[in-house]
CSV table of C-alpha atoms and ligand atoms in Angstrom, one decimal:
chain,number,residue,atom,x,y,z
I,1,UNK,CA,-31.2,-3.8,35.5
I,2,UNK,CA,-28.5,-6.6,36.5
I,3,UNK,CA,-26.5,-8.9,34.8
I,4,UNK,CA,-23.0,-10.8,34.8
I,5,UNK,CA,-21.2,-9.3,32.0
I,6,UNK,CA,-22.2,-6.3,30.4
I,7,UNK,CA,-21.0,-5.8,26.9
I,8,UNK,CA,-20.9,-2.4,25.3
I,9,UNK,CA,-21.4,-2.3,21.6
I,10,UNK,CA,-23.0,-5.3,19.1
I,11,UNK,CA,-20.3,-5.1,16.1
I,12,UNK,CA,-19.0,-8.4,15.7
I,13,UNK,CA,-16.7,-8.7,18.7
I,14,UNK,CA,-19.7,-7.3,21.4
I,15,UNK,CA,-22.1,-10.0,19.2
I,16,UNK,CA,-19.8,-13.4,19.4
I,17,UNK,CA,-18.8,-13.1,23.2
I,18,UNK,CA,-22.6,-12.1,23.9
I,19,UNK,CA,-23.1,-15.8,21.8
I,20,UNK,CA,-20.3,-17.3,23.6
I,21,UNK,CA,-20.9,-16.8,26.6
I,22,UNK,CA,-24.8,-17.3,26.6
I,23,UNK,CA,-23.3,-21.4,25.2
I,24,UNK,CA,-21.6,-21.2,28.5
I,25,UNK,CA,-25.0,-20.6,30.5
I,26,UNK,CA,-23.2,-16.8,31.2
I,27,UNK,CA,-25.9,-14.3,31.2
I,28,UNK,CA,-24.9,-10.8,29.4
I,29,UNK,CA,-26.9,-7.5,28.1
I,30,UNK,CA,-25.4,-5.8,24.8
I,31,UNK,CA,-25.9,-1.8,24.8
I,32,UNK,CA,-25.6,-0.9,21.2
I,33,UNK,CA,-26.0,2.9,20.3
I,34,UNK,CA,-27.2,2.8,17.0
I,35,UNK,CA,-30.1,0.9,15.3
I,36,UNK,CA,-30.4,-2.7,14.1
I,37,UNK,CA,-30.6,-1.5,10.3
I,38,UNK,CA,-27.6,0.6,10.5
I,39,UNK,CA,-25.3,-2.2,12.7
I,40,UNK,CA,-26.6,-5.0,9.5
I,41,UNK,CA,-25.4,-2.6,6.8
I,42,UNK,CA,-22.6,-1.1,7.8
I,43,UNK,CA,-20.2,-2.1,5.3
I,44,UNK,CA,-16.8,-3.1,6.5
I,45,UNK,CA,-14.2,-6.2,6.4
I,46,UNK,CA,-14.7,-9.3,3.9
I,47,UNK,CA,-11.7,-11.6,4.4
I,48,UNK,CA,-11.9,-14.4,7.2
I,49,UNK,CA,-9.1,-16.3,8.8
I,50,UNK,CA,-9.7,-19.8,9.3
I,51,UNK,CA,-9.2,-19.3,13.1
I,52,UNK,CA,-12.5,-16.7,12.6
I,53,UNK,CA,-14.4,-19.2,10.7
I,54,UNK,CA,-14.0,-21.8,13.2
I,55,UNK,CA,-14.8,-19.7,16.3
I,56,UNK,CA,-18.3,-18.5,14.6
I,57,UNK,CA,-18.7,-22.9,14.1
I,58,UNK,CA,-18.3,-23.0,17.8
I,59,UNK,CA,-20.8,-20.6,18.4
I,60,UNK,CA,-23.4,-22.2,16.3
I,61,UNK,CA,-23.6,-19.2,14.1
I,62,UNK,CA,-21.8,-20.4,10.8
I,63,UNK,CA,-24.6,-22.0,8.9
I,64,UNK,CA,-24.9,-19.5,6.2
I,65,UNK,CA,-20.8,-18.4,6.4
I,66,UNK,CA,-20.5,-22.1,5.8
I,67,UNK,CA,-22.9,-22.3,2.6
I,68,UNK,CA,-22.4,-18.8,1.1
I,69,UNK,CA,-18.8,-18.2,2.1
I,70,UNK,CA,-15.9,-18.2,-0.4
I,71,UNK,CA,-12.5,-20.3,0.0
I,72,UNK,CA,-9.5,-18.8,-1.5
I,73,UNK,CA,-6.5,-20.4,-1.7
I,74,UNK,CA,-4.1,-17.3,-2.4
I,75,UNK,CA,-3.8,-13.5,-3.1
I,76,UNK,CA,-2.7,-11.4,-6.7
I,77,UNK,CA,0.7,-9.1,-5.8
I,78,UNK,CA,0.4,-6.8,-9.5
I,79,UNK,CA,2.5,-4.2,-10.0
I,80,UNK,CA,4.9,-2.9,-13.2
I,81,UNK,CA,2.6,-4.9,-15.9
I,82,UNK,CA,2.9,-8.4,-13.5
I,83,UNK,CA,1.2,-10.5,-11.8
I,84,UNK,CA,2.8,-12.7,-8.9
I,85,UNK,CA,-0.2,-15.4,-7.5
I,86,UNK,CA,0.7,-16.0,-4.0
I,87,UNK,CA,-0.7,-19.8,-2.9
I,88,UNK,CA,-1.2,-19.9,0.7
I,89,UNK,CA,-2.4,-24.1,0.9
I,90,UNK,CA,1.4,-25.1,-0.2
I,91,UNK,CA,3.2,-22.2,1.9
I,92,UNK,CA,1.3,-22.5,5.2
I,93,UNK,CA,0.5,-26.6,5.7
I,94,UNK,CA,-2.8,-26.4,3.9
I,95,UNK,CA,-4.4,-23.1,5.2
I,96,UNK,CA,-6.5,-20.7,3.4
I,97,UNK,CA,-9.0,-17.9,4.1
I,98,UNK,CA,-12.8,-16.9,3.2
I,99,UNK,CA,-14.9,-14.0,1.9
I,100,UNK,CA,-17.7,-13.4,4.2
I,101,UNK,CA,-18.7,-10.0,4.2
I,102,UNK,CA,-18.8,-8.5,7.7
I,103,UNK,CA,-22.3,-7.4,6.9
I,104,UNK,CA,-23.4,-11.1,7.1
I,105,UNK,CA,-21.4,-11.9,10.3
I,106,UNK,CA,-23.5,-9.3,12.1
I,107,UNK,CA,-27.1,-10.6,10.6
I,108,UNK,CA,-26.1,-14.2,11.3
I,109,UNK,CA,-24.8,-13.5,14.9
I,110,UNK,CA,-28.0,-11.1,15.8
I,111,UNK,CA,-30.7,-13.3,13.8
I,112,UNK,CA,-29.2,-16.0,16.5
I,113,UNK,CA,-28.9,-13.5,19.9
I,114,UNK,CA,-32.6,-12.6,19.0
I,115,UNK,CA,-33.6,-16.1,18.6
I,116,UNK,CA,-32.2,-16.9,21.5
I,117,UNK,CA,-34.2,-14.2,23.7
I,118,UNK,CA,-30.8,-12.3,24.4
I,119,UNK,CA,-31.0,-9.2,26.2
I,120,UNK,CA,-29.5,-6.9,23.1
I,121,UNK,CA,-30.4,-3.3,23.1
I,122,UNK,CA,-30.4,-1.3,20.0
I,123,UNK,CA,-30.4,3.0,20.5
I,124,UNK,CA,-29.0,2.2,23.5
I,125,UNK,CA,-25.8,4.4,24.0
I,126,UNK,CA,-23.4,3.7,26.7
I,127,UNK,CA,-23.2,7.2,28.8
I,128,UNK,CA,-20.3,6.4,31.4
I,129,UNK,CA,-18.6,3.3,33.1
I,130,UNK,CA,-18.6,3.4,37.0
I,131,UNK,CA,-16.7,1.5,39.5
I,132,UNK,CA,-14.1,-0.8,37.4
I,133,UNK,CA,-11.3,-0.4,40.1
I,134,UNK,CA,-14.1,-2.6,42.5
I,135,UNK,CA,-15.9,-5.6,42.6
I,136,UNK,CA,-19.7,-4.1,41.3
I,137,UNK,CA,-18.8,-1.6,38.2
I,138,UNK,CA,-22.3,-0.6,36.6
I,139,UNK,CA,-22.9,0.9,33.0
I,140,UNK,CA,-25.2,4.1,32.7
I,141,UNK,CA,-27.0,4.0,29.3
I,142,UNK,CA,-29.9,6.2,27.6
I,143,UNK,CA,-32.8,4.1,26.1
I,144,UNK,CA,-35.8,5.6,25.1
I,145,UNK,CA,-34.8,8.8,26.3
I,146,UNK,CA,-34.2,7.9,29.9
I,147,UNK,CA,-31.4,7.4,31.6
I,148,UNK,CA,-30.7,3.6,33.0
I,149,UNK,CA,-28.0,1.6,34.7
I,150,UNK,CA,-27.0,-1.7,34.6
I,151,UNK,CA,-24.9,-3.3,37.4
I,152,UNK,CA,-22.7,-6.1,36.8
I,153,UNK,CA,-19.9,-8.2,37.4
I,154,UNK,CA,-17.8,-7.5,34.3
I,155,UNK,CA,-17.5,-4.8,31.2
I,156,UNK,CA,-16.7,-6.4,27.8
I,157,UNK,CA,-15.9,-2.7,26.2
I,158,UNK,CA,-16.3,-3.9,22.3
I,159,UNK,CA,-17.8,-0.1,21.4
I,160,UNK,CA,-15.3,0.3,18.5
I,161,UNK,CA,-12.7,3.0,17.9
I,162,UNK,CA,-15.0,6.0,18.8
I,163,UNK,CA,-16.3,4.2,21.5
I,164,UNK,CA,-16.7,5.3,25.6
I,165,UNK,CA,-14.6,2.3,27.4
I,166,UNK,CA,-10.9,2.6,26.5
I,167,UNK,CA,-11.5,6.0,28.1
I,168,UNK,CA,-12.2,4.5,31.3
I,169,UNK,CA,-9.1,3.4,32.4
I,170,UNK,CA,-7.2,6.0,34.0
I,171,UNK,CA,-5.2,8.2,32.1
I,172,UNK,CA,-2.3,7.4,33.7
I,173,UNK,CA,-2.3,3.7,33.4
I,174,UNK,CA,-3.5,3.8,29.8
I,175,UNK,CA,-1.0,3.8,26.8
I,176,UNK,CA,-1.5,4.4,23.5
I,177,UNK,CA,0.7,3.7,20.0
I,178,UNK,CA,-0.5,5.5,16.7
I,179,UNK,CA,0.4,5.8,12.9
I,180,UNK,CA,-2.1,7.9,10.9
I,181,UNK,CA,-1.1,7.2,7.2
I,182,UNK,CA,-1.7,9.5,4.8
I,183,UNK,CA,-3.9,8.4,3.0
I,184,UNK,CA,-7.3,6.5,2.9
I,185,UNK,CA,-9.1,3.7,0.9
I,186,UNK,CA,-12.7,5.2,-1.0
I,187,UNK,CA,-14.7,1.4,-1.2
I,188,UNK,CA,-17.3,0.2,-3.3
I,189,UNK,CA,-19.6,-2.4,-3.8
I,190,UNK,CA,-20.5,-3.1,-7.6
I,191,UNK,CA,-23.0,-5.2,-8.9
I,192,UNK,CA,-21.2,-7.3,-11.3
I,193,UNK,CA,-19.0,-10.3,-11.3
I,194,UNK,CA,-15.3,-10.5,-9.7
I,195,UNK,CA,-12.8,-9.8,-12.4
I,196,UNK,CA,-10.3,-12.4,-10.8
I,197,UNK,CA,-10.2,-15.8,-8.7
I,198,UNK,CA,-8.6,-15.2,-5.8
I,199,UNK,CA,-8.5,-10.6,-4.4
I,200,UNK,CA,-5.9,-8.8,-6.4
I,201,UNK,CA,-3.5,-5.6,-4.6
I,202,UNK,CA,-1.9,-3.9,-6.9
I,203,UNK,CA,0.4,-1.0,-6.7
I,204,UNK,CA,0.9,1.6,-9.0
I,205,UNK,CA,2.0,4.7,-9.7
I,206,UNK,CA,-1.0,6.7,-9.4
I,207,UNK,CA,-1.4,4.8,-5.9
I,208,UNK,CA,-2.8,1.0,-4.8
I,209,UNK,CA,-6.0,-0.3,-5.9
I,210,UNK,CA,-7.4,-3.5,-4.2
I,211,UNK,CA,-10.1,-6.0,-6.3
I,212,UNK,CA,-11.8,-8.0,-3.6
I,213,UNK,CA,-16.2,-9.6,-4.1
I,214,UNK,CA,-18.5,-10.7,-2.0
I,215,UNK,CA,-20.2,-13.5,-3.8
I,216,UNK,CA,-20.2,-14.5,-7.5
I,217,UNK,CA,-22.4,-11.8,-8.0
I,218,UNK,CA,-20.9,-8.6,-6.4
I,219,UNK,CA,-17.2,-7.7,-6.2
I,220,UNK,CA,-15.9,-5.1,-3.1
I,221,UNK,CA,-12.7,-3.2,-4.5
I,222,UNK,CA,-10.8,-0.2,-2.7
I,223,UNK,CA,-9.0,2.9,-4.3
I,224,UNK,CA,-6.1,4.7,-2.1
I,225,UNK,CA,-7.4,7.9,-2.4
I,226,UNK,CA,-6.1,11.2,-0.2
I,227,UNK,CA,-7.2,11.3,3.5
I,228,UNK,CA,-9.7,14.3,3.1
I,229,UNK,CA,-10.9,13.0,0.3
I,230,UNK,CA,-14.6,13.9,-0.7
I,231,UNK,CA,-16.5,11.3,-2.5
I,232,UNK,CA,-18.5,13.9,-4.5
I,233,UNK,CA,-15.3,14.7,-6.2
I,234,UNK,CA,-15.3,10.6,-7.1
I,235,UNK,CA,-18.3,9.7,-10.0
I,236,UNK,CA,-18.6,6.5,-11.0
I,237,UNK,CA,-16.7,6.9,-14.4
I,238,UNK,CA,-13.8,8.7,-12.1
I,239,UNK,CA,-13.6,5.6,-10.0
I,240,UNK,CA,-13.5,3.2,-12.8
I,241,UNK,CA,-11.0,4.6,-14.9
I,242,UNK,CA,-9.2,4.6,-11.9
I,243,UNK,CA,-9.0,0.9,-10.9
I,244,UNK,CA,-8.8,0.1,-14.6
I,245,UNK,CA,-5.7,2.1,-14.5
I,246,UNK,CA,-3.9,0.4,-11.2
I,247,UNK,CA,-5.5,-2.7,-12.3
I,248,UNK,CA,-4.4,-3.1,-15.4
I,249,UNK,CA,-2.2,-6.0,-17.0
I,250,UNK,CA,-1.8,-7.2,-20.6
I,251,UNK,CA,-4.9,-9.6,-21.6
I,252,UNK,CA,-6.7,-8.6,-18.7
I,253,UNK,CA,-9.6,-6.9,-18.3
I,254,UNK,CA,-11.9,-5.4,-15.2
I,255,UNK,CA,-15.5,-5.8,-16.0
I,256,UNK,CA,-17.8,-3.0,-14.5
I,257,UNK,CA,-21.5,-2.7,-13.2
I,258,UNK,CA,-23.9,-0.3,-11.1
I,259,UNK,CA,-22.2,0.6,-7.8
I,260,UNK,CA,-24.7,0.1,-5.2
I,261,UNK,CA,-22.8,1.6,-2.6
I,262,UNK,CA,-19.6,3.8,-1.9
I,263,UNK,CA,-17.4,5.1,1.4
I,264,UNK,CA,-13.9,6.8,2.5
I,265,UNK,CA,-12.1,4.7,5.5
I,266,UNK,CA,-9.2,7.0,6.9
I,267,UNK,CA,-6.2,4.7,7.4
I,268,UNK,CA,-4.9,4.5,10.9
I,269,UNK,CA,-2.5,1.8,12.9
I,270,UNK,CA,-3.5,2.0,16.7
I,271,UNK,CA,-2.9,0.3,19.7
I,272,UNK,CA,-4.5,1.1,23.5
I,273,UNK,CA,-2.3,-0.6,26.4
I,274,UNK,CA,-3.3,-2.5,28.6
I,275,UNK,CA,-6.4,-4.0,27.4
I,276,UNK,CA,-8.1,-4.3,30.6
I,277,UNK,CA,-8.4,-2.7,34.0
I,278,UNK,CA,-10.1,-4.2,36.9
I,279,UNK,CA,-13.5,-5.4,36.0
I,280,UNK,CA,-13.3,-3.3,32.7
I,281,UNK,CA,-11.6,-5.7,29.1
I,282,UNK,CA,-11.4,-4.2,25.8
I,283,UNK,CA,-11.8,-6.5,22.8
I,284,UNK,CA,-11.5,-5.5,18.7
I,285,UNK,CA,-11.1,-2.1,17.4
I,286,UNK,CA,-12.2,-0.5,21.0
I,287,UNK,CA,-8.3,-1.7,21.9
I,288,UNK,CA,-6.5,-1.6,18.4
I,289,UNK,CA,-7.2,-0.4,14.7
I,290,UNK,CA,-5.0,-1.4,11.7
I,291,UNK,CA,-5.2,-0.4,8.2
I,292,UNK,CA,-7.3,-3.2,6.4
I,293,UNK,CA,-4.3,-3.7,3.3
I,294,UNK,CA,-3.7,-7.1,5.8
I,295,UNK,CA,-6.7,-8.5,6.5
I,296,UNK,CA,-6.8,-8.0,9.9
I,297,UNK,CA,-9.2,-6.1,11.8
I,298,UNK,CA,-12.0,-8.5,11.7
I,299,UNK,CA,-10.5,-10.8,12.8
I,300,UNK,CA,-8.3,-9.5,15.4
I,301,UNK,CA,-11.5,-8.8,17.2
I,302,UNK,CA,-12.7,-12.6,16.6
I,303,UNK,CA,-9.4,-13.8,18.4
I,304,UNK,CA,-9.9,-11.0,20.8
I,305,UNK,CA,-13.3,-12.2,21.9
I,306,UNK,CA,-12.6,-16.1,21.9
I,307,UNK,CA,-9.8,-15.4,24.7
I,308,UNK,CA,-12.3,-13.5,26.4
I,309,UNK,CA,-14.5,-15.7,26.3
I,310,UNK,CA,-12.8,-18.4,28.1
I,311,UNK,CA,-11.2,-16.3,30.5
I,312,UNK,CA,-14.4,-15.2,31.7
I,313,UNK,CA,-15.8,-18.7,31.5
I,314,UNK,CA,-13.1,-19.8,33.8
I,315,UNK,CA,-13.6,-17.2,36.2
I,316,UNK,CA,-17.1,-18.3,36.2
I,317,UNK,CA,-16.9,-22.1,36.4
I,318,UNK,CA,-13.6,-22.2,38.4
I,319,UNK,CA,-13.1,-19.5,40.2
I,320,UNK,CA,-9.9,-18.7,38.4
I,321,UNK,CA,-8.6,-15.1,37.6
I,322,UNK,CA,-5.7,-16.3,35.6
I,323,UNK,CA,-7.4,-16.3,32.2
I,324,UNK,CA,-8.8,-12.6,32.8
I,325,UNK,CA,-5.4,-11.7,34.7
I,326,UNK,CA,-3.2,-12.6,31.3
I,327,UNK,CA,-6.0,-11.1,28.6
I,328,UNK,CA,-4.2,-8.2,28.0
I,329,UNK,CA,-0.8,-9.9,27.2
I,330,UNK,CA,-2.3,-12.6,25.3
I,331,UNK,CA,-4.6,-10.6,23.0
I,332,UNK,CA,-1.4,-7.9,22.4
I,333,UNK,CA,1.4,-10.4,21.4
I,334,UNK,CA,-1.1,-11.1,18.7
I,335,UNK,CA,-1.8,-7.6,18.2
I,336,UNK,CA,1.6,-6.6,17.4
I,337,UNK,CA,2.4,-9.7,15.2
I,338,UNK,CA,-0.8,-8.3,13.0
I,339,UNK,CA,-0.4,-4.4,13.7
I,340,UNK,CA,3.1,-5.2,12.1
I,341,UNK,CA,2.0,-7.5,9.4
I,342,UNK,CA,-0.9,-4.1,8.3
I,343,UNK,CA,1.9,-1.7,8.5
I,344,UNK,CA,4.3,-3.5,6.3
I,345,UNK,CA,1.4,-4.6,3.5
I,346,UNK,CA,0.4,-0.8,3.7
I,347,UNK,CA,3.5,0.4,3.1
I,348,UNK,CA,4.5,-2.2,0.5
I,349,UNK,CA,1.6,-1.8,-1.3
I,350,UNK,CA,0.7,2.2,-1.4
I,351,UNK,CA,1.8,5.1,-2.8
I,352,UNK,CA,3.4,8.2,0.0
I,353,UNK,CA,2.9,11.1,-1.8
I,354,UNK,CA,5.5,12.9,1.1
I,355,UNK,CA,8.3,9.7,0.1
I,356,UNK,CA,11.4,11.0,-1.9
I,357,UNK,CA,12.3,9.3,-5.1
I,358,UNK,CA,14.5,6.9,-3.1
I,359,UNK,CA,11.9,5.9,-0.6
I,360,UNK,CA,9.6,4.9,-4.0
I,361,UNK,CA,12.7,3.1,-6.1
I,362,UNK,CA,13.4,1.1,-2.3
I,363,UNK,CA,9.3,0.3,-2.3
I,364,UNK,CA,9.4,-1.2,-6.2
I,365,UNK,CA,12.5,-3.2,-5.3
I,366,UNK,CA,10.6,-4.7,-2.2
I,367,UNK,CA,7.9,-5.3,-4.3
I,368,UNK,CA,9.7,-7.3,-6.8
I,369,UNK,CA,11.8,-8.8,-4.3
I,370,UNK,CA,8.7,-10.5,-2.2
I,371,UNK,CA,7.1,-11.5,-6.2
I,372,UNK,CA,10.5,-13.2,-6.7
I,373,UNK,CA,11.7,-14.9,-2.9
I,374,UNK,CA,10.3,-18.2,-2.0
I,375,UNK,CA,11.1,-17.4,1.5
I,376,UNK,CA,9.2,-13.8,1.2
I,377,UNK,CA,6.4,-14.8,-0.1
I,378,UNK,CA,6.0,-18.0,2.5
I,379,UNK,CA,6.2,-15.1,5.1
I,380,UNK,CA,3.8,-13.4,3.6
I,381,UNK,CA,1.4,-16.5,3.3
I,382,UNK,CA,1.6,-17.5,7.3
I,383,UNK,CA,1.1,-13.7,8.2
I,384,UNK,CA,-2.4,-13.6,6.0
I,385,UNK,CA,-3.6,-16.7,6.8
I,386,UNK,CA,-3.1,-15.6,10.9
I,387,UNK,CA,0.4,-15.8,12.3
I,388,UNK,CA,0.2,-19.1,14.5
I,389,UNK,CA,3.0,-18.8,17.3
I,390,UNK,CA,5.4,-21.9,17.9
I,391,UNK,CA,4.5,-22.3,21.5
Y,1,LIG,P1,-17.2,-2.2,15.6
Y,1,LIG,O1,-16.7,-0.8,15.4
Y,1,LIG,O2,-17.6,-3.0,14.4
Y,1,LIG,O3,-18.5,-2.2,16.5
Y,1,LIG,C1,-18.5,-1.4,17.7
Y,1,LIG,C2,-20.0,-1.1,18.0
Y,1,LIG,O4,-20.1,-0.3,19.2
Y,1,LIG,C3,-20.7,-0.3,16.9
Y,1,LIG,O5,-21.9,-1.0,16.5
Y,1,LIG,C4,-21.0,1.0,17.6
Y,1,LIG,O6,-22.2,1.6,17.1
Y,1,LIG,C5,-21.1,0.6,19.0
Y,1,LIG,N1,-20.8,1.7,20.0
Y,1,LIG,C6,-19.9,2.7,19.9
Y,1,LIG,N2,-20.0,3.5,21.0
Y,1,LIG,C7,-21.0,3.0,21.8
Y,1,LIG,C8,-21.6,3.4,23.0
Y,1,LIG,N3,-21.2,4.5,23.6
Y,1,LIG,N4,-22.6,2.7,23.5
Y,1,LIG,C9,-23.0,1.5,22.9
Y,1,LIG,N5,-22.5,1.1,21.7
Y,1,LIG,C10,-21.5,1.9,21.1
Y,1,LIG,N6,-11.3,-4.7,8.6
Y,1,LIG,C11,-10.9,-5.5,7.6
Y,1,LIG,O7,-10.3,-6.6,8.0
Y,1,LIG,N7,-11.1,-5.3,6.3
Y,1,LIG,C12,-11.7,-4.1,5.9
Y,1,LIG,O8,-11.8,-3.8,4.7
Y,1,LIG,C13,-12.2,-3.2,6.8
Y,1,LIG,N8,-12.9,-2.1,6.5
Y,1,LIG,C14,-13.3,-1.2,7.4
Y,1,LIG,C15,-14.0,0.0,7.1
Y,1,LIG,C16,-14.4,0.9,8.1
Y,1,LIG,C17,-15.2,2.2,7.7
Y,1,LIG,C18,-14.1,0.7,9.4
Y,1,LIG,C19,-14.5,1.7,10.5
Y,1,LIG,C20,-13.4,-0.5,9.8
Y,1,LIG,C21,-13.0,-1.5,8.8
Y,1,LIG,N9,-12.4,-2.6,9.1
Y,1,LIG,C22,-12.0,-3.5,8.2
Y,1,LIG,C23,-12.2,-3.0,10.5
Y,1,LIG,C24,-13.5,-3.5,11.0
Y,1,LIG,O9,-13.9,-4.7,10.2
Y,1,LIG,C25,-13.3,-3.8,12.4
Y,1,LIG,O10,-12.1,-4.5,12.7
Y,1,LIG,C26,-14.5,-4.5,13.1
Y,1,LIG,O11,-15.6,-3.8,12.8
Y,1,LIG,C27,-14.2,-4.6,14.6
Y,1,LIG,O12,-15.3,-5.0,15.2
Y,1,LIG,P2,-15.7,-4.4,16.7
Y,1,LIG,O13,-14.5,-4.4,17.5
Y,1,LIG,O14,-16.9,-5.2,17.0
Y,1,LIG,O15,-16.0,-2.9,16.4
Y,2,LIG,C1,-12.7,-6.9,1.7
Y,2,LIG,O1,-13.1,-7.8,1.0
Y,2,LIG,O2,-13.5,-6.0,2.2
Y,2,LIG,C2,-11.2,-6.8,2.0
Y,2,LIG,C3,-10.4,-7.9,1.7
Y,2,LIG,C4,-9.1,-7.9,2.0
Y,2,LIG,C5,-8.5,-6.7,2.5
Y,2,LIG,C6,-9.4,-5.6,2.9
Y,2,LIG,C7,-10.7,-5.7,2.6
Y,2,LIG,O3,-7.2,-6.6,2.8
């Protein structure tokens, strides 16, 4: 088998270049280990930056996002009885964000890769990389239960975290940064209607509680809970108390419904450096992971893959390197800015259970400080809507 650019892994980073690059008449073939079902269910990120919206518009895959997709125009900081709304329109020059679950970004982008006659490969996992330091690097991957390989001209390694490509650049060139917090977020769907306008973070004593939905119809909230936590040890009624406890504020209350579906995410902030080597480019969480308290994930991927994308189409049309030659350092000032951003919203927002009394008094006078600063809150505003860089 033979193609141009082989792309490893059809999340939403592996799905938009695949799109991306087929509008630019590149051909690709997406390996994807697991099945179709599972990639179109996996429940994960909800919150779009308007940069991530507009890139799916460019690849003709926003019809629905555009239609079913909620604007917000600000966030709920609660904490200590309050409630600080956070407008992002009059802070940031007009910007805002969306809720579009993830789930729907994958259907839309596949439903259009299908459509389209892609080459995308479900139950196809990646075995090894081969050949990334030359100019003809080939993929081995198991279909079927038979080994195959694919030769090509590039690797897009958008396999996730617990993927196979960031392990192919040599040990000794590759750099990793890591913060495991401790602590993780147990998420659930519910059928019932959001509680609140615009997604509420709360802290609160018994730890940070986040009220986020999906449509009018179905609200997505989030419970810190301890990093081994087991979600038999978390009922329904054990999980509702809870957020009605961190969510609380005078006159307000949470409604509740069935919860259709429930999961633990461990909490990490990681970066791999560099992002590419040779032939081989890492793109979304196969280069970085951040906790999700910012937003970020999602759509660090998105801008991850629409550099890509033109760097590769450049390489392609012109000739040029350059684009593919700065990826790394382009995709990791952004990185940072939002690796940054994650880590300070995390730690804001959540309860250590290892901080000293000091550390907690310091985190409530933060808190109050960014509900009361003009400035604070602007900064806040221009980092969640996506950090645009003056150059
Ligand atoms: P993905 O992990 O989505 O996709 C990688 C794909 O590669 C997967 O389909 C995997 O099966 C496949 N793969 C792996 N190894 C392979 C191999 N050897 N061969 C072939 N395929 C292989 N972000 C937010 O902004 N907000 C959130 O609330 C949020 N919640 C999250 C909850 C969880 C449990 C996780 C894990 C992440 C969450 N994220 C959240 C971050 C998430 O949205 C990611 O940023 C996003 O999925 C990144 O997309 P990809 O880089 O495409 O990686
Ligand atoms: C979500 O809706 O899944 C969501 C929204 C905002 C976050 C994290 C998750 O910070």
């Amino acid at each position: 088998m033979r193609t141009q650019v082989a792309i490893i892994g059809a999340g939403p980073a592996g799905l938009l270049l695949s799109q991306l690059l087929h509008d630019r008449g590149i051909d690709t073939v997406v390996l994807e280990a697991r099945g179709r079902d599972y990639c179109e269910r996996r429940q994960r990120a909800g919150m779009l930056e308007q940069a991530t919206v507009d890139v799916l518009r460019a690849a003709g895959a926003a019809d629905r996002l555009d239609r079913e997709g909620l604007v917000h125009h600000g966030i709920h900081l609660r904490f200590a009885g309050t409630d600080r709304h956070i407008d992002f329109p009059s802070r940031t020059g007009g910007r805002s964000v969306t809720v579009y679950g993830q789930t729907e970004i994958v259907k839309d982008l596949i439903a259009k890769r299908v459509a389209e006659g892609a080459r995308l490969y479900f139950d196809a996992p990646v075995t090894s990389i081969e050949g990334i330091d030359g100019d003809a690097p080939r993929v081995r991957f198991v279909r079927d239960g038979v080994e195959e390989v694919l030769d090509c001209e590039l690797i897009a390694g958008c396999d996730g975290f617990h993927g196979v490509s960031r392990a192919a650049i040599p040990a000794d060139v590759l750099r990793t940064y890591e913060r495991v917090h401790p602590f993780a977020w147990l998420g659930i769907l519910a059928e019932v209607a959001p509680s609140t306008d615009d997604l509420i973070y709360a802290y609160s004593e018994r730890g940070f509680a986040l009220h986020s939905m999906r449509s009018s119809e179905v609200s997505r909230l989030y419970l810190q809970v301890a990093p081994d936590a087991d979600l038999a040890d978390w009922p329904d009624e054990r999980i509702w108390a809870e957020l009605r406890e961190r969510l609380a504020l005078p006159g307000w209350t949470l409604d509740e419904g069935p919860i259709s579906e429930r999961s633990i995410t461990p909490m990490r902030s990681f970066v791999a450096e560099p992002m590419s080597f040779g032939r081989l480019f890492l793109a979304g969480d196969a280069a970085h992971i951040v906790p999700p308290t910012g937003a970020k994930g999602l759509n660090l991927a998105m801008a991850d893959v629409r550099v890509l994308g033109d760097a590769v189409g450049e390489w392609y049309e012109r000739g040029s390197r350059g684009g593919l030659d700065a990826y790394s350092d382009t995709c990791l000032r952004r990185v940072w800015r939002a690796e940054h951003f994650s880590y300070w919203m995390t730690t804001l927002l959540h309860l250590d259970p290892g901080a000293a009394e000091f550390e907690q008094r310091c985190q409530l006078a933060q808190l109050a400080y960014v509900a009361d600063s003009e400035a604070a809150m602007d900064s806040l505003a221009e980092n969640y809507v996506g950090y645009t860089w003056a150059d």
